[in-house]
C-alpha cells in the first residue's frame, strides 16, 4: 500500500490551516445543527409539545439544512467559500444569541430557530470545497475525509447539551453554544484562505442535466436512506429513549451519543470496504443489516440496553453505507461531481427530515413508534431493489475516465 | 490542415567509380498522407563489389513501397520495424546466394513525417540533422567502432547481421524545421559547422542540398555524396482530429423509432442500448440492404470523449477486414447528416443473449468458441489493435455458425488519439494488472478471452464478479470443474492458464492459445501451479506472519504472568 508515501505527500500539498479551519467549522456547525434533538426532551416538557410536534421540531433543522445546502453552494460559487462560510457562521451565532436573549416560548419560535440552525447544517456545502479545492485530485479524498470527520460534532451535542440543560436550563445552552462558535469563527477568519483555483460556477442547467441520468436519482435515494437514517436517528433518539424507556434526558443523550459516535466512526470504513469488495455489495449488505435492525427496533424491545445495541448496529450499517455512497458518487459522476454532491447531500437531509418527523407522527397517531421504523425499514428494502437494478445496468463497459487509478 | 513540406535532393558520385548511395522519397496525398505520412530515406551501401549499390537501392526501394503496404493501425515505428526486419533478411539471403554480392550491406537513415510528428529510423553512419530556430542538432548516432583506424567500419547495418537493431526516435514538428539526411561523403568533410552554414545560407531546400554536396566535393570528399533536405512549411493535424471536428459539426441524431428515417436508412428496430450507445437494425433505402447503425445516446451531445470513441471505432472498424468482425460499410460524408456509422448485419445472437435465454454451453461448444475467438483475436492483434472489451456480450454467434467480435468502441491501436489515464473495459473481464494502471495489451485481451470461456462454462467469474469502481484483490482462481465436473481437464487447464493472475503465466499470443485449443486433449498443457500468498503479495504474507507471531508471544506472556 502506498498510504505512507501518500500521507507524507498529502501534508506537503494543499493548505493545512485551511483544512484545520474547515474541520473546526464543520464540526461545530454539525454540533449546533442537531442540537435541538438532545435538548428536545427538556424543550418539549417546558413548551408542552405533542409527539408529532417534537418530531417536527427535531426534523426542521435537518430539512432546512438540506435545502440551504443548495443556497450555500451558490453562495460559494459567487462569493468564494471563505466569505460564504463566515456569513453562515454569523447567521447561526446571531440566531442563537437571539434565542438566548429573547427566549423561546412557543412551538413556532422553536421552528424558526430550527430553520436558522439549518444554516449550520448547510456548512457541508462550504467546508468541503473550502478545504478540498486546495488539494490536487489524488489528495482530495483524504482532504474530504479529514474535513468530513466534522460529522463527529453531532456526538458533542448529544454528550453535552442535555447535561448543561439540566444544570443551567435549556435556554442558556443556546447562549453557551455561542462561546465555542465565536472562538471557531475567529480561528476561521484567521486561518482559512480561499484556494486560488476555483471551478466555474454551476448553473441550473448543470443540475437539470445531471438529473436526466437515472443513476443520479438512485444515488439521491440511496443517500436519503443512509444519511437520512443516520441524521434522523441522531435527531430523534434522545426523545425516543426518553419517551419509550423513561430515561432521564441526560442518560438518553448519552445513549444517543453512543449511537451517533458509532455511526460517524465507521464512515471511512464504508469507503474502504466499497473500494475493496465493491460499493454495491457493501451497500446491499448495509441496507439488509439496517433494515433488519430497524424492524427489530420497531417491535419495541423490553429493555433500553437491548434497543441501544440494535440501534448501534443500525447506525453502524447506515454510517458504513454513507461512506460507501460517497466512494461511488465521485467516481460515477466524475465530471458532474460538484453538482452531484450538492444534490445527494440535499437528498440525505430530506431523508433525515422524513424519518425524524415520521417517527413523531407515528407516535402521535398510533401511540408508538412502530410504523415509523417499519416504513423506514421498508425504504431500505426499496433501496436494495434499486441497487439490484443499478448493479444490472452497471455490468457494462466503462470508459477510461470512469476507471482512473487515482482515487478521487 | 495537412502537412506541407518543401524538398531538395542531390546525389553525386564524386571521385568514386560508382555511386553506392541511394535515396528516395514518397509523398502520398490525402488519406495516406494523414495516416502514413511522408517517407524520406538515405542509404549508403558497402562491400560486395557491385553489391553495395544493390543493397542500398533494394533497401530504400523496399522500404518506400512496403511501408505504405503495412496496416495503418500498426503505428509508424512498429510498421517500420516489420519492414526493415524483412528487408534485412532479404539482403542477407541475396548476399549469401549471389557470389558477386557477398558481404553487401547498407546504412539507412529514414524519416517519416506524419501530422505533427516525425519518426526517424537509423542504422549505420548516414546522418540526420535538424535545424530548429537557428540551432543545429544531430539526431542520429553513428554505429561505427570508436577507434581511429576503424571509424569506417560499421557496427550495425542492414545486411550485416541476422539480428537487426534499429534506432528509433520520435518528436514534434514545428513550422520552419529543416531536416537534412546525408551520407558520410557529405558530413565527414563539412562537419556540423559547415552543414549548419550551408543550410542557413540557402533558403530553398533544393539549393541547400545541391550546395551541401558541391561544398563537400570541393573540400576533397573522396566518397559519394548525397543530401536530402526537407523543410516543414506547416505541420499537419493529428490523424483523427479532422474527423472529430467534423463530428462536432454533425451532432447526434435523436432517438429513433422503428419506421423513422435517418438519411438513407430506415430503422427496423432498436437492437441494443447501453449507457453510451444506441444500435439500430436499419434498411438502406438505396439498395435494400439490412445493416446495423451505431450512434450515441442523445444525452451525450457535445461529450467529446464519446464522440472520439465512436470515430475511433469506425476508423478501426474500416481497417479490420476479416470475417471475424462485422464490416464497416461506407457512407459518403455528404449523405451523412449526423454522427453515426453503419456496419454489416448478421442474423444470430450474442453469447450473452444466449446465456440469458438459458442456453447450455457444452465443453465442446466452448472449445470451438475459444478456437474462433483466438483466431479473431489473432487477426486483431496482428494489426496491433487491442480490443479491451472481450466478453460474451461482445461476441456474436451468427446463424451461419461464425463467431464475430463486436464493438471496437474502446479498442486501441498505436494511432489512437485522446488517451487518458485509466483503463476502460468491463470490470469482471479486466486483467488484474489493469486495475493497478498498466496499459492494456494483447495479454489482457487473452485474459478477457479466458474469463469469457470460464463464464460460458460456469456462468461465474474466476475471481468472483468485480463491480465498477472496485479495486479487487485477486487470489487463486476457482477451477471451473468445481462448478461443473464434466469439463475435461485439458480445457480447464487452458482456461486457467488464460486467466492466470500473473501475466507471465498466461498465453503470450492468441496463436499460442489457438494452438493449445487445437491440440486439445491429444497434448494437454500442465495445470499452472497455484501461487501462494507469499508469491502473490509477499508484504501481506509477512505482515500476517508478524501479526500471528505477535499474538502467540502475547499469549505466552499472558500465560507467564498467570503463574
PDB file of N, CA and C in Angstrom, chain B residues 258-347:
ATOM      1  N   UNK B 258     -38.878   2.691 -34.685  1.00  0.00           N
ATOM      2  CA  UNK B 258     -38.979   1.876 -35.901  1.00  0.00           C
ATOM      3  C   UNK B 258     -39.817   2.601 -36.944  1.00  0.00           C
ATOM      4  N   UNK B 259     -39.366   2.551 -38.180  1.00  0.00           N
ATOM      5  CA  UNK B 259     -40.095   3.202 -39.263  1.00  0.00           C
ATOM      6  C   UNK B 259     -39.560   4.584 -39.568  1.00  0.00           C
ATOM      7  N   UNK B 260     -38.865   5.192 -38.594  1.00  0.00           N
ATOM      8  CA  UNK B 260     -38.318   6.522 -38.860  1.00  0.00           C
ATOM      9  C   UNK B 260     -37.101   6.418 -39.762  1.00  0.00           C
ATOM     10  N   UNK B 261     -36.794   7.531 -40.380  1.00  0.00           N
ATOM     11  CA  UNK B 261     -35.735   7.516 -41.375  1.00  0.00           C
ATOM     12  C   UNK B 261     -34.617   8.462 -40.984  1.00  0.00           C
ATOM     13  N   UNK B 262     -33.395   8.016 -41.184  1.00  0.00           N
ATOM     14  CA  UNK B 262     -32.236   8.876 -40.947  1.00  0.00           C
ATOM     15  C   UNK B 262     -31.381   8.803 -42.201  1.00  0.00           C
ATOM     16  N   UNK B 263     -31.252   9.923 -42.892  1.00  0.00           N
ATOM     17  CA  UNK B 263     -30.566   9.927 -44.186  1.00  0.00           C
ATOM     18  C   UNK B 263     -31.135   8.819 -45.080  1.00  0.00           C
ATOM     19  N   UNK B 264     -30.280   7.874 -45.489  1.00  0.00           N
ATOM     20  CA  UNK B 264     -30.766   6.838 -46.399  1.00  0.00           C
ATOM     21  C   UNK B 264     -31.215   5.583 -45.675  1.00  0.00           C
ATOM     22  N   UNK B 265     -31.331   5.660 -44.361  1.00  0.00           N
ATOM     23  CA  UNK B 265     -31.602   4.437 -43.618  1.00  0.00           C
ATOM     24  C   UNK B 265     -32.953   4.509 -42.921  1.00  0.00           C
ATOM     25  N   UNK B 266     -33.692   3.392 -42.993  1.00  0.00           N
ATOM     26  CA  UNK B 266     -34.967   3.317 -42.287  1.00  0.00           C
ATOM     27  C   UNK B 266     -34.797   2.357 -41.124  1.00  0.00           C
ATOM     28  N   UNK B 267     -35.193   2.813 -39.935  1.00  0.00           N
ATOM     29  CA  UNK B 267     -34.988   1.999 -38.746  1.00  0.00           C
ATOM     30  C   UNK B 267     -35.962   0.834 -38.740  1.00  0.00           C
ATOM     31  N   UNK B 268     -35.445  -0.372 -38.526  1.00  0.00           N
ATOM     32  CA  UNK B 268     -36.306  -1.542 -38.396  1.00  0.00           C
ATOM     33  C   UNK B 268     -36.596  -1.793 -36.922  1.00  0.00           C
ATOM     34  N   UNK B 269     -35.532  -1.797 -36.117  1.00  0.00           N
ATOM     35  CA  UNK B 269     -35.735  -1.983 -34.674  1.00  0.00           C
ATOM     36  C   UNK B 269     -34.504  -1.497 -33.917  1.00  0.00           C
ATOM     37  N   UNK B 270     -34.717  -1.268 -32.629  1.00  0.00           N
ATOM     38  CA  UNK B 270     -33.579  -0.949 -31.760  1.00  0.00           C
ATOM     39  C   UNK B 270     -32.985  -2.274 -31.317  1.00  0.00           C
ATOM     40  N   UNK B 271     -31.721  -2.510 -31.685  1.00  0.00           N
ATOM     41  CA  UNK B 271     -31.111  -3.801 -31.356  1.00  0.00           C
ATOM     42  C   UNK B 271     -30.605  -3.821 -29.928  1.00  0.00           C
ATOM     43  N   UNK B 272     -29.948  -2.734 -29.542  1.00  0.00           N
ATOM     44  CA  UNK B 272     -29.267  -2.749 -28.264  1.00  0.00           C
ATOM     45  C   UNK B 272     -29.071  -1.320 -27.809  1.00  0.00           C
ATOM     46  N   UNK B 273     -29.054  -1.152 -26.509  1.00  0.00           N
ATOM     47  CA  UNK B 273     -28.886   0.192 -25.957  1.00  0.00           C
ATOM     48  C   UNK B 273     -28.032   0.072 -24.711  1.00  0.00           C
ATOM     49  N   UNK B 274     -26.992   0.848 -24.656  1.00  0.00           N
ATOM     50  CA  UNK B 274     -26.173   0.852 -23.446  1.00  0.00           C
ATOM     51  C   UNK B 274     -26.162   2.274 -22.899  1.00  0.00           C
ATOM     52  N   UNK B 275     -25.368   2.493 -21.865  1.00  0.00           N
ATOM     53  CA  UNK B 275     -25.320   3.828 -21.283  1.00  0.00           C
ATOM     54  C   UNK B 275     -24.904   4.857 -22.307  1.00  0.00           C
ATOM     55  N   UNK B 276     -23.989   4.436 -23.199  1.00  0.00           N
ATOM     56  CA  UNK B 276     -23.436   5.418 -24.117  1.00  0.00           C
ATOM     57  C   UNK B 276     -23.984   5.302 -25.532  1.00  0.00           C
ATOM     58  N   UNK B 277     -24.346   4.105 -25.948  1.00  0.00           N
ATOM     59  CA  UNK B 277     -24.621   3.951 -27.378  1.00  0.00           C
ATOM     60  C   UNK B 277     -26.011   3.387 -27.659  1.00  0.00           C
ATOM     61  N   UNK B 278     -26.442   3.630 -28.875  1.00  0.00           N
ATOM     62  CA  UNK B 278     -27.710   3.100 -29.388  1.00  0.00           C
ATOM     63  C   UNK B 278     -27.382   2.350 -30.666  1.00  0.00           C
ATOM     64  N   UNK B 279     -27.902   1.146 -30.798  1.00  0.00           N
ATOM     65  CA  UNK B 279     -27.627   0.368 -32.003  1.00  0.00           C
ATOM     66  C   UNK B 279     -28.947  -0.051 -32.631  1.00  0.00           C
ATOM     67  N   UNK B 280     -29.132   0.362 -33.876  1.00  0.00           N
ATOM     68  CA  UNK B 280     -30.367   0.045 -34.577  1.00  0.00           C
ATOM     69  C   UNK B 280     -30.098  -0.952 -35.694  1.00  0.00           C
ATOM     70  N   UNK B 281     -31.118  -1.756 -36.001  1.00  0.00           N
ATOM     71  CA  UNK B 281     -31.071  -2.500 -37.251  1.00  0.00           C
ATOM     72  C   UNK B 281     -31.804  -1.634 -38.261  1.00  0.00           C
ATOM     73  N   UNK B 282     -31.163  -1.363 -39.378  1.00  0.00           N
ATOM     74  CA  UNK B 282     -31.756  -0.433 -40.340  1.00  0.00           C
ATOM     75  C   UNK B 282     -31.725  -1.049 -41.737  1.00  0.00           C
ATOM     76  N   UNK B 283     -32.536  -0.452 -42.607  1.00  0.00           N
ATOM     77  CA  UNK B 283     -32.539  -0.874 -44.003  1.00  0.00           C
ATOM     78  C   UNK B 283     -32.029   0.281 -44.836  1.00  0.00           C
ATOM     79  N   UNK B 284     -31.066  -0.017 -45.663  1.00  0.00           N
ATOM     80  CA  UNK B 284     -30.547   1.004 -46.564  1.00  0.00           C
ATOM     81  C   UNK B 284     -31.551   1.164 -47.709  1.00  0.00           C
ATOM     82  N   UNK B 285     -32.164   2.341 -47.808  1.00  0.00           N
ATOM     83  CA  UNK B 285     -33.230   2.535 -48.792  1.00  0.00           C
ATOM     84  C   UNK B 285     -32.680   2.572 -50.213  1.00  0.00           C
ATOM     85  N   UNK B 286     -31.379   2.789 -50.359  1.00  0.00           N
ATOM     86  CA  UNK B 286     -30.816   2.863 -51.707  1.00  0.00           C
ATOM     87  C   UNK B 286     -30.681   1.483 -52.322  1.00  0.00           C
ATOM     88  N   UNK B 287     -30.267   0.490 -51.512  1.00  0.00           N
ATOM     89  CA  UNK B 287     -30.074  -0.830 -52.099  1.00  0.00           C
ATOM     90  C   UNK B 287     -30.807  -1.940 -51.362  1.00  0.00           C
ATOM     91  N   UNK B 288     -31.596  -1.567 -50.368  1.00  0.00           N
ATOM     92  CA  UNK B 288     -32.410  -2.570 -49.691  1.00  0.00           C
ATOM     93  C   UNK B 288     -31.646  -3.445 -48.712  1.00  0.00           C
ATOM     94  N   UNK B 289     -30.359  -3.167 -48.554  1.00  0.00           N
ATOM     95  CA  UNK B 289     -29.543  -3.994 -47.679  1.00  0.00           C
ATOM     96  C   UNK B 289     -29.876  -3.717 -46.206  1.00  0.00           C
ATOM     97  N   UNK B 290     -29.957  -4.782 -45.426  1.00  0.00           N
ATOM     98  CA  UNK B 290     -30.183  -4.612 -43.997  1.00  0.00           C
ATOM     99  C   UNK B 290     -28.833  -4.481 -43.310  1.00  0.00           C
ATOM    100  N   UNK B 291     -28.670  -3.452 -42.507  1.00  0.00           N
ATOM    101  CA  UNK B 291     -27.390  -3.292 -41.829  1.00  0.00           C
ATOM    102  C   UNK B 291     -27.614  -2.755 -40.411  1.00  0.00           C
ATOM    103  N   UNK B 292     -26.527  -2.504 -39.719  1.00  0.00           N
ATOM    104  CA  UNK B 292     -26.587  -2.067 -38.330  1.00  0.00           C
ATOM    105  C   UNK B 292     -26.054  -0.649 -38.250  1.00  0.00           C
ATOM    106  N   UNK B 293     -26.779   0.207 -37.567  1.00  0.00           N
ATOM    107  CA  UNK B 293     -26.359   1.606 -37.439  1.00  0.00           C
ATOM    108  C   UNK B 293     -26.044   1.865 -35.975  1.00  0.00           C
ATOM    109  N   UNK B 294     -24.859   2.361 -35.724  1.00  0.00           N
ATOM    110  CA  UNK B 294     -24.478   2.625 -34.343  1.00  0.00           C
ATOM    111  C   UNK B 294     -24.298   4.119 -34.128  1.00  0.00           C
ATOM    112  N   UNK B 295     -24.896   4.636 -33.079  1.00  0.00           N
ATOM    113  CA  UNK B 295     -24.730   6.043 -32.753  1.00  0.00           C
ATOM    114  C   UNK B 295     -24.719   6.198 -31.237  1.00  0.00           C
ATOM    115  N   UNK B 296     -24.643   7.439 -30.775  1.00  0.00           N
ATOM    116  CA  UNK B 296     -24.551   7.674 -29.334  1.00  0.00           C
ATOM    117  C   UNK B 296     -25.896   8.097 -28.771  1.00  0.00           C
ATOM    118  N   UNK B 297     -26.061   7.917 -27.476  1.00  0.00           N
ATOM    119  CA  UNK B 297     -27.270   8.380 -26.789  1.00  0.00           C
ATOM    120  C   UNK B 297     -27.361   9.903 -26.933  1.00  0.00           C
ATOM    121  N   UNK B 298     -28.553  10.420 -27.251  1.00  0.00           N
ATOM    122  CA  UNK B 298     -28.680  11.873 -27.437  1.00  0.00           C
ATOM    123  C   UNK B 298     -28.222  12.669 -26.214  1.00  0.00           C
ATOM    124  N   UNK B 299     -28.267  12.036 -25.045  1.00  0.00           N
ATOM    125  CA  UNK B 299     -27.842  12.710 -23.810  1.00  0.00           C
ATOM    126  C   UNK B 299     -26.377  13.140 -23.874  1.00  0.00           C
ATOM    127  N   UNK B 300     -25.593  12.441 -24.709  1.00  0.00           N
ATOM    128  CA  UNK B 300     -24.144  12.678 -24.734  1.00  0.00           C
ATOM    129  C   UNK B 300     -23.748  13.784 -25.696  1.00  0.00           C
ATOM    130  N   UNK B 301     -24.687  14.634 -26.056  1.00  0.00           N
ATOM    131  CA  UNK B 301     -24.363  15.674 -27.025  1.00  0.00           C
ATOM    132  C   UNK B 301     -23.201  16.518 -26.493  1.00  0.00           C
ATOM    133  N   UNK B 302     -22.228  16.736 -27.370  1.00  0.00           N
ATOM    134  CA  UNK B 302     -21.015  17.502 -27.053  1.00  0.00           C
ATOM    135  C   UNK B 302     -20.097  16.839 -26.045  1.00  0.00           C
ATOM    136  N   UNK B 303     -20.285  15.554 -25.803  1.00  0.00           N
ATOM    137  CA  UNK B 303     -19.351  14.819 -24.952  1.00  0.00           C
ATOM    138  C   UNK B 303     -18.219  14.316 -25.847  1.00  0.00           C
ATOM    139  N   UNK B 304     -17.104  15.084 -25.811  1.00  0.00           N
ATOM    140  CA  UNK B 304     -16.037  14.819 -26.785  1.00  0.00           C
ATOM    141  C   UNK B 304     -15.438  13.430 -26.633  1.00  0.00           C
ATOM    142  N   UNK B 305     -15.390  12.960 -25.402  1.00  0.00           N
ATOM    143  CA  UNK B 305     -14.784  11.648 -25.193  1.00  0.00           C
ATOM    144  C   UNK B 305     -15.584  10.568 -25.926  1.00  0.00           C
ATOM    145  N   UNK B 306     -16.908  10.659 -25.853  1.00  0.00           N
ATOM    146  CA  UNK B 306     -17.739   9.666 -26.525  1.00  0.00           C
ATOM    147  C   UNK B 306     -17.662   9.825 -28.040  1.00  0.00           C
ATOM    148  N   UNK B 307     -17.648  11.067 -28.506  1.00  0.00           N
ATOM    149  CA  UNK B 307     -17.511  11.299 -29.949  1.00  0.00           C
ATOM    150  C   UNK B 307     -16.239  10.637 -30.452  1.00  0.00           C
ATOM    151  N   UNK B 308     -15.180  10.919 -29.714  1.00  0.00           N
ATOM    152  CA  UNK B 308     -13.884  10.377 -30.061  1.00  0.00           C
ATOM    153  C   UNK B 308     -13.941   8.858 -30.161  1.00  0.00           C
ATOM    154  N   UNK B 309     -14.629   8.262 -29.167  1.00  0.00           N
ATOM    155  CA  UNK B 309     -14.744   6.809 -29.138  1.00  0.00           C
ATOM    156  C   UNK B 309     -15.420   6.276 -30.384  1.00  0.00           C
ATOM    157  N   UNK B 310     -16.525   6.910 -30.762  1.00  0.00           N
ATOM    158  CA  UNK B 310     -17.280   6.409 -31.918  1.00  0.00           C
ATOM    159  C   UNK B 310     -16.473   6.575 -33.209  1.00  0.00           C
ATOM    160  N   UNK B 311     -15.795   7.699 -33.325  1.00  0.00           N
ATOM    161  CA  UNK B 311     -14.995   7.931 -34.536  1.00  0.00           C
ATOM    162  C   UNK B 311     -13.849   6.940 -34.615  1.00  0.00           C
ATOM    163  N   UNK B 312     -13.217   6.760 -33.482  1.00  0.00           N
ATOM    164  CA  UNK B 312     -12.115   5.813 -33.413  1.00  0.00           C
ATOM    165  C   UNK B 312     -12.594   4.416 -33.797  1.00  0.00           C
ATOM    166  N   UNK B 313     -13.797   4.096 -33.312  1.00  0.00           N
ATOM    167  CA  UNK B 313     -14.366   2.782 -33.573  1.00  0.00           C
ATOM    168  C   UNK B 313     -14.599   2.572 -35.069  1.00  0.00           C
ATOM    169  N   UNK B 314     -15.157   3.590 -35.709  1.00  0.00           N
ATOM    170  CA  UNK B 314     -15.415   3.459 -37.140  1.00  0.00           C
ATOM    171  C   UNK B 314     -14.093   3.363 -37.904  1.00  0.00           C
ATOM    172  N   UNK B 315     -13.153   4.193 -37.482  1.00  0.00           N
ATOM    173  CA  UNK B 315     -11.864   4.227 -38.162  1.00  0.00           C
ATOM    174  C   UNK B 315     -11.173   2.869 -38.077  1.00  0.00           C
ATOM    175  N   UNK B 316     -11.177   2.301 -36.860  1.00  0.00           N
ATOM    176  CA  UNK B 316     -10.546   0.991 -36.692  1.00  0.00           C
ATOM    177  C   UNK B 316     -11.335  -0.072 -37.456  1.00  0.00           C
ATOM    178  N   UNK B 317     -12.678   0.026 -37.334  1.00  0.00           N
ATOM    179  CA  UNK B 317     -13.530  -0.979 -37.971  1.00  0.00           C
ATOM    180  C   UNK B 317     -13.276  -1.079 -39.462  1.00  0.00           C
ATOM    181  N   UNK B 318     -13.018   0.072 -40.079  1.00  0.00           N
ATOM    182  CA  UNK B 318     -12.756   0.073 -41.514  1.00  0.00           C
ATOM    183  C   UNK B 318     -11.484  -0.678 -41.844  1.00  0.00           C
ATOM    184  N   UNK B 319     -10.565  -0.710 -40.889  1.00  0.00           N
ATOM    185  CA  UNK B 319      -9.267  -1.303 -41.163  1.00  0.00           C
ATOM    186  C   UNK B 319      -9.182  -2.767 -40.775  1.00  0.00           C
ATOM    187  N   UNK B 320     -10.173  -3.233 -40.032  1.00  0.00           N
ATOM    188  CA  UNK B 320     -10.181  -4.636 -39.651  1.00  0.00           C
ATOM    189  C   UNK B 320     -11.031  -5.378 -40.658  1.00  0.00           C
ATOM    190  N   UNK B 321     -10.379  -5.918 -41.650  1.00  0.00           N
ATOM    191  CA  UNK B 321     -11.133  -6.627 -42.673  1.00  0.00           C
ATOM    192  C   UNK B 321     -10.879  -8.105 -42.484  1.00  0.00           C
ATOM    193  N   UNK B 322     -11.811  -8.769 -41.837  1.00  0.00           N
ATOM    194  CA  UNK B 322     -11.697 -10.208 -41.606  1.00  0.00           C
ATOM    195  C   UNK B 322     -13.082 -10.707 -41.278  1.00  0.00           C
ATOM    196  N   UNK B 323     -13.324 -11.988 -41.520  1.00  0.00           N
ATOM    197  CA  UNK B 323     -14.695 -12.447 -41.288  1.00  0.00           C
ATOM    198  C   UNK B 323     -14.979 -12.708 -39.821  1.00  0.00           C
ATOM    199  N   UNK B 324     -14.060 -12.354 -38.936  1.00  0.00           N
ATOM    200  CA  UNK B 324     -14.351 -12.446 -37.503  1.00  0.00           C
ATOM    201  C   UNK B 324     -14.964 -11.160 -36.981  1.00  0.00           C
ATOM    202  N   UNK B 325     -15.192 -10.215 -37.868  1.00  0.00           N
ATOM    203  CA  UNK B 325     -15.702  -8.918 -37.435  1.00  0.00           C
ATOM    204  C   UNK B 325     -16.802  -8.467 -38.384  1.00  0.00           C
ATOM    205  N   UNK B 326     -17.789  -7.750 -37.863  1.00  0.00           N
ATOM    206  CA  UNK B 326     -18.741  -7.136 -38.792  1.00  0.00           C
ATOM    207  C   UNK B 326     -17.994  -6.075 -39.602  1.00  0.00           C
ATOM    208  N   UNK B 327     -18.367  -5.911 -40.838  1.00  0.00           N
ATOM    209  CA  UNK B 327     -17.625  -4.990 -41.688  1.00  0.00           C
ATOM    210  C   UNK B 327     -18.287  -3.611 -41.721  1.00  0.00           C
ATOM    211  N   UNK B 328     -17.464  -2.595 -41.576  1.00  0.00           N
ATOM    212  CA  UNK B 328     -17.979  -1.225 -41.641  1.00  0.00           C
ATOM    213  C   UNK B 328     -18.316  -0.911 -43.094  1.00  0.00           C
ATOM    214  N   UNK B 329     -19.520  -0.388 -43.307  1.00  0.00           N
ATOM    215  CA  UNK B 329     -19.946  -0.104 -44.676  1.00  0.00           C
ATOM    216  C   UNK B 329     -19.734   1.379 -44.965  1.00  0.00           C
ATOM    217  N   UNK B 330     -19.322   1.695 -46.187  1.00  0.00           N
ATOM    218  CA  UNK B 330     -19.037   3.098 -46.494  1.00  0.00           C
ATOM    219  C   UNK B 330     -20.322   3.918 -46.595  1.00  0.00           C
ATOM    220  N   UNK B 331     -20.320   5.067 -45.971  1.00  0.00           N
ATOM    221  CA  UNK B 331     -21.403   6.045 -46.132  1.00  0.00           C
ATOM    222  C   UNK B 331     -20.730   7.344 -46.554  1.00  0.00           C
ATOM    223  N   UNK B 332     -21.024   7.844 -47.742  1.00  0.00           N
ATOM    224  CA  UNK B 332     -20.355   9.073 -48.184  1.00  0.00           C
ATOM    225  C   UNK B 332     -20.649  10.215 -47.216  1.00  0.00           C
ATOM    226  N   UNK B 333     -19.646  11.027 -46.982  1.00  0.00           N
ATOM    227  CA  UNK B 333     -19.773  12.094 -45.988  1.00  0.00           C
ATOM    228  C   UNK B 333     -20.945  13.020 -46.300  1.00  0.00           C
ATOM    229  N   UNK B 334     -21.194  13.274 -47.599  1.00  0.00           N
ATOM    230  CA  UNK B 334     -22.249  14.236 -47.923  1.00  0.00           C
ATOM    231  C   UNK B 334     -23.640  13.643 -47.689  1.00  0.00           C
ATOM    232  N   UNK B 335     -23.712  12.315 -47.490  1.00  0.00           N
ATOM    233  CA  UNK B 335     -25.019  11.710 -47.239  1.00  0.00           C
ATOM    234  C   UNK B 335     -25.219  11.438 -45.756  1.00  0.00           C
ATOM    235  N   UNK B 336     -24.331  11.960 -44.939  1.00  0.00           N
ATOM    236  CA  UNK B 336     -24.426  11.672 -43.512  1.00  0.00           C
ATOM    237  C   UNK B 336     -24.697  12.980 -42.781  1.00  0.00           C
ATOM    238  N   UNK B 337     -25.872  13.074 -42.146  1.00  0.00           N
ATOM    239  CA  UNK B 337     -26.221  14.345 -41.520  1.00  0.00           C
ATOM    240  C   UNK B 337     -25.941  14.348 -40.023  1.00  0.00           C
ATOM    241  N   UNK B 338     -25.663  13.186 -39.458  1.00  0.00           N
ATOM    242  CA  UNK B 338     -25.390  13.109 -38.022  1.00  0.00           C
ATOM    243  C   UNK B 338     -24.200  12.203 -37.800  1.00  0.00           C
ATOM    244  N   UNK B 339     -23.815  12.107 -36.532  1.00  0.00           N
ATOM    245  CA  UNK B 339     -22.683  11.245 -36.197  1.00  0.00           C
ATOM    246  C   UNK B 339     -23.197   9.810 -35.995  1.00  0.00           C
ATOM    247  N   UNK B 340     -22.833   8.929 -36.887  1.00  0.00           N
ATOM    248  CA  UNK B 340     -23.148   7.509 -36.739  1.00  0.00           C
ATOM    249  C   UNK B 340     -22.285   6.757 -37.725  1.00  0.00           C
ATOM    250  N   UNK B 341     -22.274   5.457 -37.610  1.00  0.00           N
ATOM    251  CA  UNK B 341     -21.660   4.679 -38.680  1.00  0.00           C
ATOM    252  C   UNK B 341     -22.440   3.394 -38.884  1.00  0.00           C
ATOM    253  N   UNK B 342     -22.193   2.782 -40.006  1.00  0.00           N
ATOM    254  CA  UNK B 342     -23.032   1.661 -40.418  1.00  0.00           C
ATOM    255  C   UNK B 342     -22.141   0.457 -40.659  1.00  0.00           C
ATOM    256  N   UNK B 343     -22.599  -0.710 -40.187  1.00  0.00           N
ATOM    257  CA  UNK B 343     -21.825  -1.934 -40.438  1.00  0.00           C
ATOM    258  C   UNK B 343     -22.757  -3.049 -40.873  1.00  0.00           C
ATOM    259  N   UNK B 344     -22.142  -4.137 -41.275  1.00  0.00           N
ATOM    260  CA  UNK B 344     -22.933  -5.241 -41.802  1.00  0.00           C
ATOM    261  C   UNK B 344     -23.739  -5.888 -40.687  1.00  0.00           C
ATOM    262  N   UNK B 345     -24.902  -6.417 -41.044  1.00  0.00           N
ATOM    263  CA  UNK B 345     -25.764  -7.090 -40.068  1.00  0.00           C
ATOM    264  C   UNK B 345     -25.730  -8.583 -40.313  1.00  0.00           C
ATOM    265  N   UNK B 346     -25.677  -9.337 -39.249  1.00  0.00           N
ATOM    266  CA  UNK B 346     -25.664 -10.781 -39.389  1.00  0.00           C
ATOM    267  C   UNK B 346     -26.704 -11.356 -38.457  1.00  0.00           C
ATOM    268  N   UNK B 347     -27.605 -12.164 -38.972  1.00  0.00           N
ATOM    269  CA  UNK B 347     -28.596 -12.768 -38.072  1.00  0.00           C
ATOM    270  C   UNK B 347     -27.899 -13.678 -37.075  1.00  0.00           C
TER     271      UNK B 347
END
